[in-house]
Amino acid sequence: MKKITVKEVANIAGVSTATVSRVLNNNYPVSDDVKTRVLEAVKNLNYTPNGIARSLKSNRTNLIGVVVADISNSFFMNLGKGVEDVLEKEDYNLIFCSTNESAIKEQKILNVLIEKKVDALIISVCDSNFPMLETLMANDIKVVLIDRKLTSAHADCIVNDNFSGSFLLTDYLLKKGHTQIALLHGNLSTSTAQERLDGYKSALNKGNVPLQEKYLLDGNYSRQRAYKEVEKLIQSGNLPTAIYCGNNVMAEGVIKALKDYKLDIPQDVSVVSFGMIDNQELIEPRITCLNQNPFLMGQKAGEIILRKISSNEDLMSKEVVLCNEFIEGESVKQINLVK
Amino acid sequence: MKKITVKEVANIAGVSTATVSRVLNNNYPVSDDVKTRVLEAVKNLNYTPNGIARSLKSNRTNLIGVVVADISNSFFMNLGKGVEDVLEKEDYNLIFCSTNESAIKEQKILNVLIEKKVDALIISVCDSNFPMLETLMANDIKVVLIDRKLTSAHADCIVNDNFSGSFLLTDYLLKKGHTQIALLHGNLSTSTAQERLDGYKSALNKGNVPLQEKYLLDGNYSRQRAYKEVEKLIQSGNLPTAIYCGNNVMAEGVIKALKDYKLDIPQDVSVVSFGMIDNQELIEPRITCLNQNPFLMGQKAGEIILRKISSNEDLMSKEVVLCNEFIEGESVKQINLVK
DNA sequence: GTGAAAGCGCTAACAA
DNA sequence: TTGTTAGCGCTTTCAC
């Protein structure tokens, strides 16, 4: 199998390689006669240009890295779909990568993506301290942070209003009479987990409900960990009246654990979740939650990327904060207050 | 920002570019002295090799295209994770693409992937007639078909035992006394939908139950379409005693529709599904289904890809058929037979 | 309007 | 063990 290159096409069409390129890119005047001859040759030879060679010249790959914590979490999946929705129209291709919340894996992935010369990177960092940002920028890779932001550095980012959302959920539980509220939080080195923790604390504080260390549980944004933490609560006899799940997958783990231990939601334990679980509408009881919009997040990220790529000037970096929708289900019991 | 290349590194280290390359690739003898000098320079300059240039030379990109029908279907998502599980160890990166069951979109995606010079392609074709196969092979791209196979051409593929699985599910319904069984099938130009239809027909035939055209519903593997088809059944008063859902997402649509119309599963209608829905274990009643193993499918595909890439000889093309696990839930009612 | 030729950054054959 | 150089396939400047 012989490889077909511009050279072959040029030979067949009886023109130079430069002309072939001009016809294909349609960016310089070419006589109609020559044009048709070239296009004919292209067709006959079934020629496809080599994108790699092109990239080497142009310094653009049309590849965008999308790095998230957990590719099997539908939240990140939908986020990716949002990005794709915007970028595919512009003929970009996405490389999806999953860090599994490991900074080491993240580091490795980023190095590969730098080598691959992705034009831009959309990343959900697994630590709010992110030294690689400079390296990426030094390599002329546009970066947009998504869902999770950094403590210091200024970079474009799209995030949720985690603090307010968390405050709202906690406050809702308080209003329903709960004071024994466990927070199953994610990896605290992420801004999302940290801000949700802050919102929780703030609501408790406002409600004059003391914070109890035993109710701060680290679920590491993992279904399994969440399951185990609930198991521990049950076995220790420390069951709170409500569990606030820090994200969708942990909520799934919690619901499964309660189900397995024959505890009823909300009769035995109330449950709320930051983020909606898969097939939420098919599950009884409906879980009261904050519905994020990862697809929209992805779209916004895609749009920013496009803007950054096209306008080469350094735009002011921008923080987009998306609001969440509160969905009231039947997963929280009204507790009678003992006055 | 100056771009760092082998040249810079060579200059700083006081050696030739060839030597730098040799040190980096560690494939030719280099004196220890030189080696340390080069590595030092690499470190100081914070040099990362340009993978594009490398690819142009080596004719390998370490990029694998994964083309599926619907990236938001967890079945394909898990399939992708399986592929990644095997290939990431070998430093391959995946480009995920979604055809949305459109042959036109598929065509476009494939052309892009050819240009991008992916080393291999894992694809769930949206039509069992797949003329692009030749073009791909002509471009020296290794191809593995996944989940769906072709009518004619011989290509490596990993598929499910759709016929037997479908027969089993249908037969199960028959044994439970059902004779009015609607099949909500997918796009019949795919082998999966076709084989499942065949299995359904075959079981009916064996059970001496006549096939009823009105119960062959095209859901096009879409949640919305499935929902609408059920709505139509309900409104027309033609409700069968059982609905067999041709895949997981259609099952979701069906359950949602029945729920919205206040029809009880299994009291009013029985439901079975080819493929397990998301959070199946949290949903009441448990849906009787065939549990596929998309992750394993993905792994197998990854393994075949690796084998094809490393051994350059043309191996016999191979068809791997995976079996499914039957999971009995409580979504099918026993119907008393009128003798 | 078209061709010749340089060069993107890297690797490998050949020389030394 | 190390350096020189050609060339991967394409685009684009410069000349005609």
XYZ file of C-alpha atoms (C1' of nucleotides) in Angstrom:
710
model
C 0.000 0.000 0.000
C 1.588 3.192 -1.208
C 1.087 6.296 0.827
C -0.541 9.145 -1.045
C 0.923 12.580 -0.458
C 0.711 15.992 -2.047
C 3.583 14.923 -4.245
C 1.590 12.179 -5.908
C -1.348 14.464 -6.370
C 0.921 17.134 -7.850
C 2.442 14.612 -10.250
C -0.852 13.305 -11.486
C -2.329 16.755 -11.855
C 0.850 17.984 -13.513
C 1.366 20.870 -11.101
C 3.615 21.667 -8.174
C 2.947 20.664 -4.605
C 2.496 24.306 -3.735
C -0.405 24.546 -6.121
C -2.036 21.465 -4.721
C -1.823 23.009 -1.297
C -3.317 26.218 -2.598
C -6.252 24.427 -4.145
C -6.887 22.362 -1.063
C -6.744 25.301 1.285
C -8.455 27.574 -1.119
C -6.506 30.549 0.138
C -4.707 31.778 -2.994
C -5.911 32.449 -6.503
C -5.690 29.399 -8.755
C -6.966 29.094 -12.299
C -10.134 27.119 -12.727
C -8.459 24.727 -15.086
C -5.745 23.810 -12.627
C -8.199 23.645 -9.797
C -10.349 21.031 -11.465
C -7.331 18.991 -12.459
C -6.077 18.947 -8.900
C -9.450 18.093 -7.416
C -9.795 15.299 -9.919
C -6.440 13.872 -8.925
C -7.347 14.148 -5.263
C -10.502 12.219 -5.878
C -8.933 9.531 -8.018
C -6.101 8.932 -5.628
C -8.468 9.086 -2.683
C -6.066 11.489 -1.080
C -6.460 12.727 2.470
C -4.051 15.373 3.708
C -1.790 14.448 6.564
C -2.961 16.408 9.555
C 0.252 15.760 11.423
C 2.410 17.449 8.835
C -0.060 20.254 8.718
C 0.063 20.643 12.463
C 3.811 20.736 12.445
C 3.741 23.701 10.104
C 0.805 25.494 11.584
C 1.486 24.856 15.227
C -2.141 23.936 15.756
C -3.550 20.477 16.275
C -7.238 21.224 16.746
C -7.025 18.904 19.686
C -8.441 19.922 23.049
C -7.649 18.032 26.222
C -10.486 17.538 28.659
C -9.213 16.378 32.008
C -11.699 15.473 34.687
C -11.651 13.610 37.953
C -13.875 10.754 36.990
C -15.003 10.045 33.503
C -17.647 7.593 34.667
C -19.403 10.222 36.747
C -22.272 11.433 34.602
C -21.655 14.950 35.842
C -18.296 15.050 34.103
C -19.659 13.140 31.179
C -22.309 15.777 30.560
C -19.754 18.438 31.057
C -17.721 16.827 28.305
C -20.769 16.705 26.084
C -21.268 20.414 26.587
C -17.711 21.096 25.564
C -18.083 18.878 22.534
C -21.332 20.540 21.585
C -19.540 23.841 21.150
C -16.217 22.681 19.818
C -17.144 20.023 17.304
C -18.685 22.642 15.080
C -15.284 24.233 14.838
C -13.726 20.894 13.983
C -11.947 20.383 17.223
C -11.474 16.938 18.650
C -11.459 16.149 22.311
C -9.114 13.933 24.241
C -10.856 12.846 27.428
C -8.745 11.923 30.399
C -9.581 10.861 33.911
C -7.364 11.637 36.901
C -9.285 9.586 39.448
C -8.607 12.427 41.874
C -4.904 11.617 41.852
C -2.471 14.500 41.494
C 0.188 12.136 40.263
C -1.978 10.797 37.496
C -2.973 14.343 36.654
C 0.655 15.321 36.302
C 1.337 12.426 33.990
C -1.683 13.170 31.841
C -0.731 16.810 31.496
C 2.742 15.940 30.323
C 1.339 13.696 27.663
C -1.084 16.385 26.538
C 1.729 18.902 26.308
C 3.643 16.515 24.096
C 0.558 15.934 22.020
C 0.433 19.684 21.555
C -3.202 20.148 22.402
C -4.333 23.648 21.538
C -6.202 24.034 24.777
C -7.042 22.303 27.979
C -10.207 22.141 30.008
C -9.453 20.803 33.399
C -11.085 19.958 36.654
C -8.039 20.149 38.874
C -7.715 17.740 41.732
C -5.918 20.231 43.933
C -6.610 23.950 44.242
C -2.891 24.408 44.219
C -1.950 23.816 40.614
C 1.667 24.524 39.763
C 1.368 23.078 36.265
C -0.607 26.109 35.166
C 2.568 28.014 34.368
C 4.094 25.188 32.407
C 0.955 24.884 30.353
C 0.923 28.570 29.613
C 4.613 28.504 28.770
C 3.724 25.879 26.191
C 1.148 28.197 24.761
C -1.744 25.994 25.759
C -4.936 27.857 26.586
C -6.374 26.728 29.887
C -9.865 26.878 31.274
C -10.568 25.515 34.705
C -13.882 23.867 35.114
C -15.961 23.103 38.185
C -12.979 23.586 40.485
C -10.937 26.692 40.909
C -7.560 27.601 42.323
C -6.821 29.313 45.585
C -4.433 31.797 44.121
C -3.642 32.064 40.461
C -5.900 33.857 38.087
C -7.122 31.681 35.277
C -10.373 31.466 33.401
C -12.829 29.264 35.172
C -16.400 28.114 35.150
C -17.705 27.074 38.506
C -20.874 26.487 40.415
C -22.116 28.654 43.179
C -21.070 26.051 45.690
C -21.200 28.129 48.812
C -24.727 29.428 48.344
C -25.961 26.079 47.136
C -24.526 24.350 50.131
C -25.905 26.966 52.456
C -29.312 26.520 50.915
C -29.337 22.751 51.283
C -28.155 22.862 54.861
C -30.559 25.613 55.730
C -33.378 23.584 54.226
C -32.538 20.716 56.545
C -32.388 23.040 59.522
C -35.767 24.468 58.681
C -37.145 20.966 58.559
C -36.020 20.634 62.137
C -32.788 18.712 61.659
C -29.812 19.465 63.852
C -27.948 16.194 63.513
C -26.726 16.627 59.971
C -23.804 14.646 58.634
C -21.905 16.144 55.720
C -20.323 13.628 53.445
C -17.828 15.838 51.700
C -15.432 15.287 48.830
C -11.701 15.684 48.612
C -11.058 18.891 50.570
C -8.149 19.905 48.407
C -10.723 20.746 45.748
C -12.486 24.075 45.859
C -15.889 22.479 45.419
C -15.613 20.336 48.530
C -14.122 23.213 50.482
C -16.788 25.697 49.497
C -19.580 23.258 50.159
C -18.113 22.617 53.565
C -17.998 26.356 54.169
C -21.612 26.760 53.137
C -22.616 23.966 55.470
C -20.713 25.486 58.363
C -22.111 28.899 57.690
C -25.694 27.666 57.663
C -25.208 25.730 60.876
C -23.685 28.766 62.416
C -26.520 31.000 61.369
C -28.948 28.457 62.786
C -27.041 28.262 66.055
C -26.460 24.584 65.576
C -23.084 23.422 66.799
C -20.769 21.797 64.294
C -20.008 18.211 65.240
C -16.732 16.740 64.105
C -18.151 13.247 64.078
C -20.532 14.343 61.349
C -17.844 15.541 58.983
C -17.215 12.547 56.808
C -14.721 12.275 53.995
C -16.242 10.412 51.082
C -13.580 11.527 48.596
C -16.238 11.919 45.901
C -16.356 8.157 45.703
C -19.392 5.895 45.689
C -17.609 3.152 47.586
C -16.193 5.468 50.193
C -19.619 6.999 50.701
C -21.139 3.580 51.144
C -18.543 2.675 53.744
C -18.936 5.900 55.651
C -22.650 5.303 55.962
C -21.990 1.754 57.059
C -19.710 3.102 59.769
C -22.358 5.551 60.926
C -24.897 2.779 61.157
C -22.643 0.353 62.931
C -21.422 2.937 65.402
C -24.979 3.854 66.295
C -24.170 7.455 65.502
C -26.732 7.813 62.793
C -27.666 11.451 62.277
C -31.192 12.442 61.319
C -29.998 13.702 57.955
C -27.147 13.076 55.560
C -26.024 15.748 53.163
C -24.182 14.166 50.240
C -21.484 16.337 48.718
C -22.023 15.135 45.164
C -24.089 12.831 42.977
C -22.014 9.655 43.143
C -21.682 9.831 46.899
C -25.454 10.209 47.082
C -25.757 7.000 45.107
C -23.503 5.223 47.556
C -25.469 6.579 50.484
C -28.851 5.571 49.108
C -27.556 2.119 48.303
C -26.150 1.676 51.794
C -29.360 2.805 53.458
C -31.322 0.481 51.229
C -29.060 -2.452 51.996
C -29.422 -1.816 55.709
C -33.186 -1.513 55.375
C -33.260 2.056 56.539
C -36.028 4.103 55.047
C -35.578 7.485 53.452
C -36.859 9.759 54.891
C -38.452 7.944 57.838
C -35.183 6.704 59.320
C -32.766 9.125 57.726
C -33.264 12.167 55.540
C -31.024 12.677 52.536
C -30.125 15.650 50.373
C -27.583 15.824 47.609
C -25.495 18.431 45.877
C -26.052 17.314 42.317
C -28.637 15.072 40.766
C -28.133 11.338 40.497
C -28.692 9.267 37.382
C -32.282 8.292 36.709
C -33.287 10.409 39.639
C -36.856 10.571 38.376
C -37.207 6.814 38.505
C -36.087 6.510 42.100
C -38.350 6.588 45.145
C -38.374 8.691 47.149
C -37.350 11.594 45.017
C -34.152 12.986 46.476
C -34.120 16.643 47.397
C -31.132 18.087 45.663
C -29.389 20.906 43.955
C -29.455 20.381 40.229
C -26.291 21.565 38.548
C -26.033 22.084 34.840
C -22.810 20.423 33.754
C -23.745 20.566 30.085
C -24.013 24.327 30.280
C -20.734 24.460 32.163
C -19.101 22.548 29.362
C -20.591 24.824 26.753
C -19.350 27.914 28.537
C -15.900 26.414 28.789
C -15.947 25.620 25.097
C -16.946 29.156 24.249
C -14.176 30.646 26.317
C -11.689 28.325 24.682
C -12.805 29.442 21.242
C -12.483 33.054 22.207
C -9.032 32.521 23.648
C -7.830 30.659 20.614
C -9.108 33.106 18.053
C -8.150 36.364 19.712
C -4.511 36.012 20.429
C -4.325 38.914 22.805
C -4.355 38.017 26.445
C -7.879 38.660 27.568
C -8.596 39.366 31.186
C -9.180 36.055 32.794
C -12.725 35.542 33.720
C -14.669 33.655 36.328
C -18.101 32.421 35.369
C -20.322 31.321 38.223
C -23.366 29.236 37.440
C -26.331 28.968 39.728
C -28.074 25.779 40.708
C -31.687 24.836 40.763
C -33.154 23.586 44.009
C -35.333 20.539 43.556
C -37.480 19.523 46.453
C -38.207 15.830 46.634
C -39.598 13.698 49.418
C -36.348 12.616 50.960
C -36.437 14.901 53.981
C -38.642 14.356 56.987
C -40.127 17.201 58.967
C -38.897 16.824 62.520
C -40.978 18.173 65.352
C -39.042 20.632 67.324
C -38.938 20.047 71.034
C -39.412 23.488 72.473
C 8.014 33.156 24.964
C 10.651 31.329 23.007
C 9.911 27.839 21.888
C 12.308 25.233 23.196
C 13.425 22.576 20.742
C 16.113 19.922 20.552
C 18.307 22.567 19.006
C 18.287 24.741 22.124
C 18.934 21.751 24.295
C 21.781 20.660 22.029
C 23.305 24.127 22.156
C 23.172 24.408 25.907
C 24.495 20.912 26.422
C 27.157 21.467 23.779
C 26.225 18.426 21.716
C 24.378 17.704 18.478
C 20.655 17.354 18.177
C 21.102 13.712 17.304
C 22.746 13.114 20.626
C 19.950 14.827 22.472
C 17.513 12.583 20.694
C 19.581 9.553 21.607
C 19.625 10.485 25.256
C 15.915 11.168 25.327
C 14.977 7.989 23.589
C 17.639 6.022 25.309
C 18.084 3.784 22.309
C 21.757 4.258 21.427
C 24.891 4.223 23.543
C 25.781 7.636 24.952
C 28.566 8.422 27.388
C 27.486 9.110 30.921
C 29.069 12.516 30.872
C 27.110 13.644 27.854
C 23.969 12.053 29.125
C 23.984 14.032 32.361
C 24.759 17.255 30.532
C 21.835 16.750 28.203
C 19.427 15.826 30.956
C 20.536 18.863 32.886
C 19.850 21.103 29.917
C 16.457 19.476 29.400
C 15.575 20.162 32.969
C 16.806 23.734 33.024
C 15.063 24.652 29.838
C 11.972 22.784 30.913
C 12.003 21.106 27.554
C 9.211 18.834 26.356
C 9.652 17.047 23.052
C 7.232 17.918 20.301
C 5.070 14.886 19.780
C 3.830 16.166 16.456
C 7.269 16.241 14.922
C 7.917 12.854 16.393
C 4.718 11.512 14.907
C 5.585 12.873 11.512
C 8.798 10.898 11.550
C 7.526 7.759 13.157
C 4.167 7.550 11.483
C 2.557 6.830 14.822
C 0.456 9.184 16.873
C -0.474 6.980 19.819
C -3.962 8.260 19.283
C -6.892 5.861 19.130
C -10.291 6.923 17.878
C -13.285 5.581 19.748
C -16.459 6.146 17.799
C -19.746 5.216 19.393
C -23.387 5.928 18.760
C -24.122 7.839 21.901
C -21.515 9.022 24.296
C -24.073 9.819 26.964
C -25.298 6.246 27.093
C -23.509 4.700 30.045
C -23.137 1.496 28.073
C -20.811 3.196 25.614
C -19.220 5.182 28.379
C -18.218 2.026 30.206
C -17.075 0.529 26.986
C -14.795 3.506 26.568
C -13.519 3.078 30.082
C -12.640 -0.514 29.297
C -10.681 0.551 26.269
C -8.912 3.220 28.256
C -8.116 0.780 31.016
C -6.066 -1.313 28.619
C -4.594 1.374 26.412
C -3.588 4.071 28.849
C -0.896 1.807 30.240
C 0.666 1.795 26.816
C 0.476 5.573 26.654
C -2.243 5.786 24.105
C -4.747 8.582 24.172
C -8.335 8.227 23.145
C -10.416 10.529 21.027
C -14.067 9.906 21.819
C -16.638 10.693 19.194
C -20.379 10.294 19.056
C -22.277 9.614 15.836
C -25.769 9.938 17.290
C -26.731 7.035 15.039
C -26.205 9.180 11.976
C -24.244 7.687 9.087
C -23.467 11.146 7.790
C -21.968 12.270 11.048
C -20.067 9.001 11.209
C -18.580 9.643 7.799
C -17.476 13.106 8.797
C -15.908 11.897 12.021
C -13.999 9.177 10.244
C -12.536 11.610 7.764
C -11.316 13.795 10.567
C -9.789 10.820 12.343
C -8.007 9.764 9.194
C -6.518 13.210 8.897
C -5.569 13.135 12.539
C -3.727 9.922 11.745
C -5.088 7.870 14.586
C -3.210 4.602 14.892
C -6.378 2.635 15.366
C -10.092 2.911 15.527
C -12.659 1.261 17.722
C -16.064 1.767 16.286
C -19.661 0.957 16.889
C -20.939 1.326 13.354
C -24.362 2.757 12.783
C -25.002 0.641 9.721
C -23.985 -2.972 9.157
C -22.976 -1.933 5.696
C -19.773 -0.032 6.254
C -17.957 0.999 3.101
C -15.425 3.133 4.968
C -13.698 0.029 6.243
C -11.575 -0.185 3.115
C -10.562 3.432 3.218
C -9.519 3.060 6.815
C -7.445 0.018 6.038
C -5.914 1.743 3.043
C -4.811 4.436 5.460
C -3.170 1.811 7.587
C -5.544 2.348 10.476
C -6.257 -0.751 12.519
C -9.962 -1.242 13.012
C -11.898 -3.123 15.641
C -15.654 -3.172 15.496
C -17.372 -3.130 18.810
C -20.869 -4.111 19.842
C -22.103 -4.050 16.257
C -20.859 -6.120 13.383
C -21.054 -5.999 9.621
C -23.148 -8.139 7.373
C -20.357 -8.977 5.002
C -16.791 -7.866 5.461
C -14.475 -9.639 7.786
C -13.051 -7.412 10.447
C -12.149 -7.956 14.048
C -15.114 -7.480 16.280
C -16.313 -7.826 19.819
C -19.998 -8.385 20.149
C -22.627 -9.643 22.514
C -24.544 -12.805 22.071
C -27.571 -10.830 21.033
C -29.598 -13.585 19.504
C -29.423 -15.942 22.464
C -29.895 -13.156 24.927
C -32.949 -11.938 23.136
C -34.322 -15.435 22.846
C -33.814 -15.928 26.547
C -35.611 -12.741 27.533
C -38.538 -13.403 25.246
C -38.760 -16.990 26.308
C -38.790 -15.881 29.928
C -41.804 -13.703 29.231
C -43.545 -16.534 27.427
C -42.939 -18.866 30.325
C -44.480 -16.284 32.608
C -47.586 -16.587 30.494
C -47.215 -13.510 28.324
C -48.281 -13.639 24.718
C -48.858 -9.961 24.080
C -45.239 -8.840 24.057
C -44.188 -5.598 22.446
C -40.591 -5.346 21.270
C -39.178 -1.870 21.341
C -36.227 -2.332 19.055
C -33.345 -0.113 18.043
C -32.220 1.054 14.653
C -32.578 -2.066 12.488
C -29.631 -1.208 10.324
C -27.465 -2.182 13.277
C -26.653 -5.809 13.863
C -27.604 -5.591 17.521
C -31.155 -4.505 16.838
C -31.491 -6.998 14.031
C -30.205 -9.935 16.034
C -32.344 -9.063 19.007
C -35.344 -8.911 16.743
C -34.421 -12.313 15.349
C -34.106 -13.764 18.833
C -37.494 -12.371 19.757
C -39.104 -13.807 16.642
C -37.467 -17.133 17.133
C -38.686 -17.448 20.708
C -42.222 -16.471 19.750
C -42.105 -18.993 16.993
C -40.901 -21.739 19.251
C -43.663 -20.868 21.680
C -46.258 -20.894 18.928
C -47.141 -17.313 19.647
C -47.974 -15.328 16.541
C -45.864 -12.284 15.762
C -47.954 -9.124 15.801
C -46.795 -6.251 13.655
C -48.418 -3.726 15.939
C -46.051 -4.831 18.678
C -42.898 -4.168 16.711
C -41.964 -0.667 17.754
C -39.014 1.325 16.526
C -37.426 3.204 19.391
C -34.207 3.962 17.514
C -32.201 3.367 20.702
C -33.506 6.672 21.964
C -35.010 7.492 25.338
C -37.404 10.035 23.882
C -38.564 7.803 21.070
C -39.146 5.002 23.541
C -41.171 7.283 25.749
C -43.321 8.323 22.817
C -43.864 4.797 21.587
C -45.150 3.787 25.003
C -47.377 6.830 25.059
C -48.811 5.776 21.728
C -49.456 2.259 23.009
C -51.260 3.623 26.008
C -53.330 6.110 24.082
C -54.294 3.615 21.405
C -55.492 1.186 24.045
C -53.215 -1.434 22.542
C -51.173 -1.949 25.652
C -49.502 -5.345 25.617
C -48.992 -7.294 28.815
C -45.242 -6.976 28.501
C -42.732 -4.637 26.927
C -39.310 -5.867 25.947
C -36.901 -2.918 25.728
C -34.126 -3.332 23.193
C -31.528 -1.475 25.217
C -30.883 0.362 28.452
C -31.815 3.911 27.454
C -35.047 2.811 25.853
C -35.865 0.962 29.066
C -35.389 4.214 30.919
C -37.803 5.946 28.600
C -40.330 3.154 28.990
C -40.205 3.119 32.773
C -40.532 6.869 32.872
C -43.550 6.806 30.582
C -45.290 4.102 32.575
C -44.595 6.006 35.755
C -45.955 9.233 34.318
C -49.111 7.469 33.214
C -49.483 5.849 36.611
C -49.151 2.360 35.265
C -47.618 -0.085 37.675
C -44.773 -2.417 36.819
C -45.466 -5.330 36.828
C -49.130 -5.181 37.791
C -50.246 -3.259 34.728
C -47.384 -3.971 32.384
C -44.364 -6.204 32.688
C -40.984 -4.934 31.539
C -37.708 -6.561 30.596
C -34.630 -4.940 29.188
C -31.611 -5.928 27.135
C -28.973 -4.133 29.156
C -28.990 -2.733 32.637
C -30.099 0.799 33.345
C -28.206 3.293 35.482
C -28.707 2.954 39.206
C -30.737 -0.132 38.532
C -30.292 -1.289 42.101
C -31.944 1.835 43.453
C -35.061 1.502 41.350
C -38.224 -0.328 42.338
C -39.226 -2.744 41.093
C -35.982 -4.300 40.048
C -36.087 -4.686 36.282
C -35.491 -8.133 34.887
C -32.748 -7.746 32.370
C -29.760 -9.057 30.571
C -26.643 -7.560 32.034
C -23.998 -6.887 29.439
C -20.416 -6.175 30.297
C -19.397 -3.159 28.256
C -16.254 -2.592 30.297
C -15.026 -6.051 29.392
C -15.959 -5.443 25.774
C -13.833 -2.336 25.811
C -10.932 -4.167 27.382
C -11.076 -6.915 24.787
C -11.139 -4.337 22.030
C -8.133 -2.615 23.562
C -6.238 -5.864 23.719
C -6.920 -6.683 20.111
C -5.820 -3.220 19.101
C -2.547 -3.659 20.951
C -1.949 -6.980 19.299
C -2.705 -5.599 15.866
C -0.442 -2.637 16.351
C 2.522 -4.556 17.653
C 2.476 -7.519 15.304
C 2.453 -6.014 11.912
C 1.466 -9.163 10.110
C -2.146 -9.402 9.124
C -3.670 -11.684 11.673
C -6.796 -13.622 10.928
C -9.658 -11.413 11.864
C -11.378 -12.545 14.930
C -14.862 -12.344 16.349
C -15.201 -12.316 20.107
C -18.661 -13.012 21.435
C -19.411 -12.140 25.023
C -22.203 -13.729 26.973
C -24.688 -11.878 29.082
C -25.864 -12.463 32.574
C -29.574 -12.889 33.152
C -30.796 -10.935 36.146
C -34.240 -11.703 37.387
C -35.975 -8.802 39.062
C -39.585 -8.267 39.984
C -40.720 -6.492 36.856
C -42.559 -9.395 35.260
C -45.930 -10.640 36.401
C -46.913 -14.282 36.250
C -49.991 -14.494 34.078
C -52.431 -17.308 34.611
C -52.877 -19.268 31.503
C -56.399 -19.823 30.415
C -56.456 -23.449 29.442
C -1.085 32.137 -11.462
C 2.450 29.039 -10.681
C 6.901 26.762 -9.259
C 11.199 26.164 -6.422
C 12.742 25.706 -2.130
C 13.049 26.470 2.784
C 11.652 24.918 7.047
C 8.280 23.238 11.056
C 11.013 19.617 15.133
C 12.369 15.385 15.223
C 14.926 10.794 14.179
C 17.993 7.586 11.845
C 21.278 6.346 8.353
C 25.763 7.208 7.409
C 30.358 8.980 8.437
C 33.879 9.808 11.319
C 30.552 7.358 21.036
C 29.266 11.483 18.479
C 28.164 14.732 14.500
C 26.212 15.677 9.858
C 22.497 15.481 7.143
C 18.382 13.988 4.799
C 13.714 13.674 5.082
C 8.776 12.771 7.282
C 4.318 15.880 4.440
C 2.891 20.043 4.422
C 2.641 25.377 3.758
C 4.366 29.696 2.332
C 7.724 33.099 0.926
C 9.935 34.604 -2.887
C 10.765 34.723 -7.536
C 9.138 34.513 -12.156
